[in-house]
PDB file of N, CA and C in Angstrom:
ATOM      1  N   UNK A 779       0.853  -1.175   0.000  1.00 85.00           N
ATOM      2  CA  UNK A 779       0.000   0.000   0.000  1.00 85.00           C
ATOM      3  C   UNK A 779       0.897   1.235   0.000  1.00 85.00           C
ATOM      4  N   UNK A 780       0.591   2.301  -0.613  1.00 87.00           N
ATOM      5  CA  UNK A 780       1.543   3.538  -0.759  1.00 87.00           C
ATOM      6  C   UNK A 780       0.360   4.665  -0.662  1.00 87.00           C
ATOM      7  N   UNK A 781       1.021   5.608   0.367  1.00 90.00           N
ATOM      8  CA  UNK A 781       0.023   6.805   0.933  1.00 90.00           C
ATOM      9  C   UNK A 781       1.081   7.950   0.110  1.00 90.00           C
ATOM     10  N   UNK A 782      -0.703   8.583  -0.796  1.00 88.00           N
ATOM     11  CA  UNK A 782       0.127   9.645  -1.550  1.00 88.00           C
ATOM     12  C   UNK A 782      -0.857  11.102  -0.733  1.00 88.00           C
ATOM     13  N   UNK A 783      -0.271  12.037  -0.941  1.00 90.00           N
ATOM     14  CA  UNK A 783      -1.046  13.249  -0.338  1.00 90.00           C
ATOM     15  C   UNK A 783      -1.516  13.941  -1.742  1.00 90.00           C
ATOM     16  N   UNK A 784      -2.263  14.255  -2.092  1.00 89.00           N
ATOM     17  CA  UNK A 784      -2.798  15.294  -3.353  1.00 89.00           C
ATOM     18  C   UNK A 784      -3.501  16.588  -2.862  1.00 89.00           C
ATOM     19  N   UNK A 785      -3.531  17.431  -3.761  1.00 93.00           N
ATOM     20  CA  UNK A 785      -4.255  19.214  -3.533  1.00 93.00           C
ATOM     21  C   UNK A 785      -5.099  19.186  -4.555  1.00 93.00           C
ATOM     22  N   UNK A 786      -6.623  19.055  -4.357  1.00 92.00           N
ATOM     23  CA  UNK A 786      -7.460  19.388  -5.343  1.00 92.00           C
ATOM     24  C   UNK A 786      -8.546  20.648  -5.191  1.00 92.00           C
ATOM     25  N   UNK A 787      -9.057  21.134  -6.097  1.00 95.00           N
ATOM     26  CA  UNK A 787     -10.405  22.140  -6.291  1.00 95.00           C
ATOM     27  C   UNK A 787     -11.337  21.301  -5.007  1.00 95.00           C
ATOM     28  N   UNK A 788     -12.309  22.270  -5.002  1.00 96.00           N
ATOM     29  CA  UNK A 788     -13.252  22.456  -4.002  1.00 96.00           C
ATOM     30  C   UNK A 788     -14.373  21.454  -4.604  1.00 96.00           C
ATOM     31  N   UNK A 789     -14.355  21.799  -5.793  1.00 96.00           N
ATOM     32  CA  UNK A 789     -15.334  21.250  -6.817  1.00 96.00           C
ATOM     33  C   UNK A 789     -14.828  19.097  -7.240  1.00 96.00           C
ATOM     34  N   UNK A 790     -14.126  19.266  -6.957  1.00 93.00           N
ATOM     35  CA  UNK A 790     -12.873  17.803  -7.325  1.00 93.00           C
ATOM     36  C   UNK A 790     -13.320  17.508  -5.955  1.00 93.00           C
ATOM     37  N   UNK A 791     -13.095  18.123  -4.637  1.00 92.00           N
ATOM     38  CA  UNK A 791     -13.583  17.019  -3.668  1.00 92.00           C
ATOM     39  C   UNK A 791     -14.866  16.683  -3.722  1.00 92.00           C
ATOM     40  N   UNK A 792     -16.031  17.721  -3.309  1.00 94.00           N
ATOM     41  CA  UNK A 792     -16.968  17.300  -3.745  1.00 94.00           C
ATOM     42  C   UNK A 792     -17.055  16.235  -4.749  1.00 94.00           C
ATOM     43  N   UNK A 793     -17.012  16.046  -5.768  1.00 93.00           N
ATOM     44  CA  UNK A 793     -17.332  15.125  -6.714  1.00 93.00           C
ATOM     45  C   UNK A 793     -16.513  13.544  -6.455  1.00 93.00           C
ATOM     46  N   UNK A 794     -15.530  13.323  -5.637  1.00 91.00           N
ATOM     47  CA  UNK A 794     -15.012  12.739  -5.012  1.00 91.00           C
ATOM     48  C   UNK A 794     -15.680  11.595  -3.649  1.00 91.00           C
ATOM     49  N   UNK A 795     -16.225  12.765  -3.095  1.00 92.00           N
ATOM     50  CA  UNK A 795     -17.136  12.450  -1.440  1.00 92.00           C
ATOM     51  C   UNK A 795     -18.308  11.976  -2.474  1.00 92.00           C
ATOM     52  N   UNK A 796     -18.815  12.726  -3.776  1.00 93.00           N
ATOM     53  CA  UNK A 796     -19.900  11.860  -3.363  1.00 93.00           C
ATOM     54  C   UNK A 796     -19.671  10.229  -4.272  1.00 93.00           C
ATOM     55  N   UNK A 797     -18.774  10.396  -4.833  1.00 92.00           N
ATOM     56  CA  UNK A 797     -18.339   8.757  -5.775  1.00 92.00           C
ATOM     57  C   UNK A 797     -17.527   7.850  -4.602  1.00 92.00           C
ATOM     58  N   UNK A 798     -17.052   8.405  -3.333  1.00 93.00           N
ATOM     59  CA  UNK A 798     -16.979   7.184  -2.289  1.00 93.00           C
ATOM     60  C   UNK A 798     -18.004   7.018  -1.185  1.00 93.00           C
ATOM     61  N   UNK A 799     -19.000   8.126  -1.835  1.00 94.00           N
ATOM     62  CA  UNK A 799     -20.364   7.062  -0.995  1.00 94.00           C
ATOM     63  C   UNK A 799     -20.834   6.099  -1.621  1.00 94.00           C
ATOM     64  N   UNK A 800     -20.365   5.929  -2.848  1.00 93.00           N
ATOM     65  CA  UNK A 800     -21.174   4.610  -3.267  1.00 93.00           C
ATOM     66  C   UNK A 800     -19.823   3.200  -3.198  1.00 93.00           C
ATOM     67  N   UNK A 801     -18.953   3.828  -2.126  1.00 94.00           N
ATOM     68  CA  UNK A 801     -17.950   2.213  -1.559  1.00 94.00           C
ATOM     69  C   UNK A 801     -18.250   2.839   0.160  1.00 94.00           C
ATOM     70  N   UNK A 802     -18.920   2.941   0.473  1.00 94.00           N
ATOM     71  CA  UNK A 802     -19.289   3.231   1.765  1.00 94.00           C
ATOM     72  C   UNK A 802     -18.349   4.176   2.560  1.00 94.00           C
ATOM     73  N   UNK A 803     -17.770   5.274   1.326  1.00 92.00           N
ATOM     74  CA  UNK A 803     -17.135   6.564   2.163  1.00 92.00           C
ATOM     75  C   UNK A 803     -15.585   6.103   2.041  1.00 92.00           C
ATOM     76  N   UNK A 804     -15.296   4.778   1.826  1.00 93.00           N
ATOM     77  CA  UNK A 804     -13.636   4.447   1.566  1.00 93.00           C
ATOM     78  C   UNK A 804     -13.400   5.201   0.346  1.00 93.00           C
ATOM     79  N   UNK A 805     -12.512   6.058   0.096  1.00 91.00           N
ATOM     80  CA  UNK A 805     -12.023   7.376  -0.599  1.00 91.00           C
ATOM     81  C   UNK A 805     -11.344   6.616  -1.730  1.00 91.00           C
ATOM     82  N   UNK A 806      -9.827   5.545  -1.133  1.00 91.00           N
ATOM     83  CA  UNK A 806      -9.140   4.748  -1.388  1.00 91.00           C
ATOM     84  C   UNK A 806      -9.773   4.097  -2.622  1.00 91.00           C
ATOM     85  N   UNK A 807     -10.831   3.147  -1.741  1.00 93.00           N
ATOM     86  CA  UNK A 807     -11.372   2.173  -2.649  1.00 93.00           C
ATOM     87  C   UNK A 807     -11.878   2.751  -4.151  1.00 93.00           C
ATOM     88  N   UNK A 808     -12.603   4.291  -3.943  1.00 92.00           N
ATOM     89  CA  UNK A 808     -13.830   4.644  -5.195  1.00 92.00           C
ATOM     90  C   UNK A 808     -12.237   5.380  -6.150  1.00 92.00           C
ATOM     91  N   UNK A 809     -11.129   5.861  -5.744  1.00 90.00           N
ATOM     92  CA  UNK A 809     -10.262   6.123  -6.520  1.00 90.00           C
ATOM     93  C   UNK A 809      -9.676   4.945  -7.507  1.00 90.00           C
ATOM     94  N   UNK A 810      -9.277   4.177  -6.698  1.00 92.00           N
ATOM     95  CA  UNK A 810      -8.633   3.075  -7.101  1.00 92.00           C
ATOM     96  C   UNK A 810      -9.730   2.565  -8.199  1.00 92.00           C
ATOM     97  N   UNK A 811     -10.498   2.278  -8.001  1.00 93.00           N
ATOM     98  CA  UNK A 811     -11.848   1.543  -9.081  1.00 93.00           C
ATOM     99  C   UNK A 811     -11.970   2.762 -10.341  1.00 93.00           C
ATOM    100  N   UNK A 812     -11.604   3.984  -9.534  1.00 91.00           N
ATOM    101  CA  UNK A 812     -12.003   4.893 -11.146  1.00 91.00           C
ATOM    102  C   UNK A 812     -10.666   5.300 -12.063  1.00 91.00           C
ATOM    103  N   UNK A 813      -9.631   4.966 -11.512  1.00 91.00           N
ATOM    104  CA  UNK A 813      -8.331   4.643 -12.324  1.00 91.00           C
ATOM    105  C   UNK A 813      -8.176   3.190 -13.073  1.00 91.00           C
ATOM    106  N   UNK A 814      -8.601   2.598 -12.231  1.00 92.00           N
ATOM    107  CA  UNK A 814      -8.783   1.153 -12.902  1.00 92.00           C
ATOM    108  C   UNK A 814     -10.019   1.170 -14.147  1.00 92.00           C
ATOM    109  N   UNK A 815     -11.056   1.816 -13.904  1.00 93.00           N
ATOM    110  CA  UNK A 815     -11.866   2.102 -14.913  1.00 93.00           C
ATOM    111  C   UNK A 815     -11.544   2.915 -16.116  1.00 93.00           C
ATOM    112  N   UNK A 816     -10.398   4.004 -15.943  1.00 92.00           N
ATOM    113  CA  UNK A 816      -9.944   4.591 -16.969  1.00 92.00           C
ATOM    114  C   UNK A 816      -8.967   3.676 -17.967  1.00 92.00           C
ATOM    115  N   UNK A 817      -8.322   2.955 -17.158  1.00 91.00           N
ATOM    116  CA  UNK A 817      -7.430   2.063 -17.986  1.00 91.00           C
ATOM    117  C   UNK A 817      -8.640   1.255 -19.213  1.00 91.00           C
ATOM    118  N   UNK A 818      -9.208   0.951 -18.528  1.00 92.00           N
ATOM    119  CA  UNK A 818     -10.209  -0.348 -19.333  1.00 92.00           C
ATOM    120  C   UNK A 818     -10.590   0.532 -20.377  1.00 92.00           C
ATOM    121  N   UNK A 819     -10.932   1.907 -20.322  1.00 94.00           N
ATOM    122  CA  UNK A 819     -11.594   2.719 -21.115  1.00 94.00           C
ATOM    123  C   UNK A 819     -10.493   2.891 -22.204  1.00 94.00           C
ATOM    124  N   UNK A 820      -9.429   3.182 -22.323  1.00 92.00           N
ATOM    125  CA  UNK A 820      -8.525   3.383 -23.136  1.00 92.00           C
ATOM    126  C   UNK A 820      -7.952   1.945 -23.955  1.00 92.00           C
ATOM    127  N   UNK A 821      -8.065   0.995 -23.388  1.00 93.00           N
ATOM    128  CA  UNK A 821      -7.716  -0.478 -23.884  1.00 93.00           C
ATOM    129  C   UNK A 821      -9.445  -0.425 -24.518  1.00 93.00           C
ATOM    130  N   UNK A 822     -10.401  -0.227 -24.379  1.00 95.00           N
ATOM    131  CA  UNK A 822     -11.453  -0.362 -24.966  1.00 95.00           C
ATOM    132  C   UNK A 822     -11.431   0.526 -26.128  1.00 95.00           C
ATOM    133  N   UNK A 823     -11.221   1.521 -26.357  1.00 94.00           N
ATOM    134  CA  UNK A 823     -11.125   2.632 -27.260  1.00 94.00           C
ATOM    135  C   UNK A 823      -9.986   2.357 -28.135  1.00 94.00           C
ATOM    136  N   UNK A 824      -8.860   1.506 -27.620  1.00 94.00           N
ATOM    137  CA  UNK A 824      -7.467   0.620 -28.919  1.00 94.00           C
ATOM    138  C   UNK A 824      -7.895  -0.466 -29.509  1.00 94.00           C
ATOM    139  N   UNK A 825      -8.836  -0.983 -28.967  1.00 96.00           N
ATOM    140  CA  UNK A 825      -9.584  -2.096 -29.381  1.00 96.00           C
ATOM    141  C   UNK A 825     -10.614  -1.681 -30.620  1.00 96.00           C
ATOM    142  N   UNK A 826     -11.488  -0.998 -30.145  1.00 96.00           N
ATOM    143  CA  UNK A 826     -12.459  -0.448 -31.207  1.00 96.00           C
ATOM    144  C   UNK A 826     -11.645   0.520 -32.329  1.00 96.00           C
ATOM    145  N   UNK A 827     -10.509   1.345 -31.583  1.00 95.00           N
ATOM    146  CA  UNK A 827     -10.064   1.763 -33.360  1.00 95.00           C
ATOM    147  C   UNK A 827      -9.500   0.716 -34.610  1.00 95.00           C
ATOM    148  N   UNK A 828      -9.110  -0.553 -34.062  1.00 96.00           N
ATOM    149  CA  UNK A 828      -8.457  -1.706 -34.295  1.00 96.00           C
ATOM    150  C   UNK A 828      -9.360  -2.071 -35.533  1.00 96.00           C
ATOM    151  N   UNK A 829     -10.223  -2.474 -34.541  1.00 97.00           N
ATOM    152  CA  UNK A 829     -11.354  -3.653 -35.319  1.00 97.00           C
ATOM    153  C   UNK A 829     -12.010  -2.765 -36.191  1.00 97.00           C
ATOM    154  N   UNK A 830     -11.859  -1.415 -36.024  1.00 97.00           N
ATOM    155  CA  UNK A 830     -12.627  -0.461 -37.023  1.00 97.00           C
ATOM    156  C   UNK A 830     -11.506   0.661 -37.888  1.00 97.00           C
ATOM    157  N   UNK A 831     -10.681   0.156 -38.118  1.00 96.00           N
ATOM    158  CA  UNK A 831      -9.166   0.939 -38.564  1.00 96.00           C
ATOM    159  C   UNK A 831      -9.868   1.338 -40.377  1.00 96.00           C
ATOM    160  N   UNK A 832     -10.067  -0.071 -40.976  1.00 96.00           N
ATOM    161  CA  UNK A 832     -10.271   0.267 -42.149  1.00 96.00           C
ATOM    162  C   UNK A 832     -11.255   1.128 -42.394  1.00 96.00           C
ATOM    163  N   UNK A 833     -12.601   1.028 -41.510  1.00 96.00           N
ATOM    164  CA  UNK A 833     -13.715   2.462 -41.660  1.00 96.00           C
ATOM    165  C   UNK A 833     -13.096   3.707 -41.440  1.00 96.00           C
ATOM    166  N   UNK A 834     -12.276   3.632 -40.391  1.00 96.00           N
ATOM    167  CA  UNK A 834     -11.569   5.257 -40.171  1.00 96.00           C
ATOM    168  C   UNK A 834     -10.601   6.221 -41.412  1.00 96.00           C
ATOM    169  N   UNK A 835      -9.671   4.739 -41.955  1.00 96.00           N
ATOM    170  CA  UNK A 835      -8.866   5.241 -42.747  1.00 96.00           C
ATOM    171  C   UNK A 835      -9.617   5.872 -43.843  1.00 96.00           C
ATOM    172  N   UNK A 836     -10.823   4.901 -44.166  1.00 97.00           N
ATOM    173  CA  UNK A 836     -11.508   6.005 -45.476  1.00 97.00           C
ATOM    174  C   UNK A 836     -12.421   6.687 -45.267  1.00 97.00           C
ATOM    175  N   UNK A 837     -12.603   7.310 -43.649  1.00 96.00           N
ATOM    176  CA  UNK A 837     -13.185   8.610 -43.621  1.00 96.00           C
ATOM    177  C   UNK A 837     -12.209   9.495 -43.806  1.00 96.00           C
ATOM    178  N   UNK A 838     -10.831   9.368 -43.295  1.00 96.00           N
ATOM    179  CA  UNK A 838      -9.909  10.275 -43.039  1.00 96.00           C
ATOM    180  C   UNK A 838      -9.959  10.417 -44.366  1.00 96.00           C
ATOM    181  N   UNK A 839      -9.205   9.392 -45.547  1.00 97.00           N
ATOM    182  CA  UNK A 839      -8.848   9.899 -46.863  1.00 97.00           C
ATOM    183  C   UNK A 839      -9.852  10.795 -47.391  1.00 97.00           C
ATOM    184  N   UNK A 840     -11.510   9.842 -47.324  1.00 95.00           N
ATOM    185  CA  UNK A 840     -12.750  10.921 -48.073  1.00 95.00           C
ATOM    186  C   UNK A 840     -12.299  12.752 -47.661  1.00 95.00           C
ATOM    187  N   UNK A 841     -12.067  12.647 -46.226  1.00 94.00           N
ATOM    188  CA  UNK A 841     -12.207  13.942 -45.983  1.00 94.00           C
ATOM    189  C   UNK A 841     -11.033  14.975 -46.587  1.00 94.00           C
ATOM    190  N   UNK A 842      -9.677  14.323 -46.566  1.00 95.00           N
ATOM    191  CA  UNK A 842      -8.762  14.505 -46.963  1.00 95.00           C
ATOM    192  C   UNK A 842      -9.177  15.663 -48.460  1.00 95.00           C
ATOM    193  N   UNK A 843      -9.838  14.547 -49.132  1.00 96.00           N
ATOM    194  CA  UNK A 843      -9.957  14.752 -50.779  1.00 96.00           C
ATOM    195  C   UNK A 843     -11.016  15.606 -50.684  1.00 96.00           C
ATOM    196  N   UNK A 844     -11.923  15.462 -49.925  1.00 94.00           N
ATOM    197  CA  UNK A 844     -13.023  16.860 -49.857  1.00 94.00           C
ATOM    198  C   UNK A 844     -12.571  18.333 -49.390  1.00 94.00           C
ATOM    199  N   UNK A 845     -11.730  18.373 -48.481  1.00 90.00           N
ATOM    200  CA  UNK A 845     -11.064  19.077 -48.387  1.00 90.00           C
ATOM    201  C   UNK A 845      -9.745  19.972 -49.620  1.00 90.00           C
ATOM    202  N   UNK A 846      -9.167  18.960 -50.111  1.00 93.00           N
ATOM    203  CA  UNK A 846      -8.744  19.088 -50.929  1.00 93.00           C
ATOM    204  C   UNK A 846      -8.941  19.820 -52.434  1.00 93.00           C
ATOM    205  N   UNK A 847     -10.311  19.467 -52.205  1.00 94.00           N
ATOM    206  CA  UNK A 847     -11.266  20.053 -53.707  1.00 94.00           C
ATOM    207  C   UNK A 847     -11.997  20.975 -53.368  1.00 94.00           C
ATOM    208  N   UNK A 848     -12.228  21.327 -52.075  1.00 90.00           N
ATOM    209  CA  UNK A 848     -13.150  22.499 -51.843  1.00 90.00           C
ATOM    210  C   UNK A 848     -14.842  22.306 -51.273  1.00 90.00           C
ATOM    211  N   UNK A 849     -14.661  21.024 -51.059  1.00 90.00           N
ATOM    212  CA  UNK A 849     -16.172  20.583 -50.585  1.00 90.00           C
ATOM    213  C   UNK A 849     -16.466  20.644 -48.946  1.00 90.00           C
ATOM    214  N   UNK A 850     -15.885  21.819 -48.334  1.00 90.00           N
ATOM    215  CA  UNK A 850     -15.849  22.056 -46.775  1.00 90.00           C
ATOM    216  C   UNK A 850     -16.469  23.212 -46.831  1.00 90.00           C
ATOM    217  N   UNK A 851     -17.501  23.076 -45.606  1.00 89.00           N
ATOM    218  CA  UNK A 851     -17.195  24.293 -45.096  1.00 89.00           C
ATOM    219  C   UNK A 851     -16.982  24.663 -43.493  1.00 89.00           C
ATOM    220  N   UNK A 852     -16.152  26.122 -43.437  1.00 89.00           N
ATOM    221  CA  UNK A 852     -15.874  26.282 -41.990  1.00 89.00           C
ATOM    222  C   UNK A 852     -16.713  26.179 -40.960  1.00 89.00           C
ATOM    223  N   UNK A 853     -16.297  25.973 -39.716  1.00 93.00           N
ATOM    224  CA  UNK A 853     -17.327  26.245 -38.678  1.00 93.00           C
ATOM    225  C   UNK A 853     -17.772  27.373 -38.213  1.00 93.00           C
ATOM    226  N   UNK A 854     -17.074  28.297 -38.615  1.00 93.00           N
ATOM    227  CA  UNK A 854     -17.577  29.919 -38.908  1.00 93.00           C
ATOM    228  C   UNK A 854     -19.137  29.990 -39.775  1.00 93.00           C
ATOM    229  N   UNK A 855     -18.716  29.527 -40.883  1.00 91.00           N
ATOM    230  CA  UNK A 855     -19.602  29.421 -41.945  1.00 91.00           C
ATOM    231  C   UNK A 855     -20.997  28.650 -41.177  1.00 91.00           C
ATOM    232  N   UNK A 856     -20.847  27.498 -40.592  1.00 92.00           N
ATOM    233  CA  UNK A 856     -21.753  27.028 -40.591  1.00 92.00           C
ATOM    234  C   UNK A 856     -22.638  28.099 -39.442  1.00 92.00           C
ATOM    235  N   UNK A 857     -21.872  28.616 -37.999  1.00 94.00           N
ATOM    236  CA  UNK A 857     -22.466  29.106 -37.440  1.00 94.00           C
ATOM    237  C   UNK A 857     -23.067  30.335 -38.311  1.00 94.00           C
ATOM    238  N   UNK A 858     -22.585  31.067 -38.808  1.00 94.00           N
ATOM    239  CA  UNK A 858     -23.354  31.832 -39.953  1.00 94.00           C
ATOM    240  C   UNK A 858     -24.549  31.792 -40.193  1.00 94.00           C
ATOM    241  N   UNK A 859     -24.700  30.983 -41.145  1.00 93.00           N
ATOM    242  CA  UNK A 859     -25.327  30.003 -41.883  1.00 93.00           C
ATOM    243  C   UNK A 859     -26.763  29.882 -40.829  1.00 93.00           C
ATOM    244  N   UNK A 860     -26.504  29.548 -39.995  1.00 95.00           N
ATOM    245  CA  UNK A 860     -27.599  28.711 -38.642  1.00 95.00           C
ATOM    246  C   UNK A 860     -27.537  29.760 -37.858  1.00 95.00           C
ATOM    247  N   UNK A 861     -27.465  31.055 -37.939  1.00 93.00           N
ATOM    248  CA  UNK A 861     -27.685  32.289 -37.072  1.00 93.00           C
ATOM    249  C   UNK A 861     -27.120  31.651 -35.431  1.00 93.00           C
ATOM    250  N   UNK A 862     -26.015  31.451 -35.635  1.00 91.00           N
ATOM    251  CA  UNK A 862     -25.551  30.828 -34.391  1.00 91.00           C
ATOM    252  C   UNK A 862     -24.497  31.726 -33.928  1.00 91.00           C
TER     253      UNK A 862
END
């Protein structure tokens, strides 16, 4: 076991106290589970670009070539556009 000390926002504890009431107030425990949950999230997200690599690559190229030719438009434009 290794005791670390940290400095967080006001707003960070709060949100903290209330994610180790649901391990019965152990601080330890609801950290540990939501680092461990981030890992899974990122091995989940290498996984899915994986198995979905070839859909990505030919959005990237499509966009590439739309771009390329002039078939964009800015996000300026669009807010424009949509009185935004």
């Amino acid at each position: 076991m290794v005791r670390c000390e940290i400095e967080i926002d006001d707003d960070t504890n709060r949100l903290l106290t209330e994610l180790a009431s649901e391990y019965e107030g152990d601080l330890s425990l609801a950290l540990a589970d939501l680092v461990h949950a981030r890992e899974g999230l990122e091995e989940y997200a290498e996984r899915s670009e994986a198995a979905h690599e070839d859909t990505l690559f030919a959005l990237r190229d499509r966009s590439e070539v739309d771009f390329r030719e002039g078939r964009t438009v800015s996000w300026e434009d669009v807010k424009s556009r949509n009185g935004l």
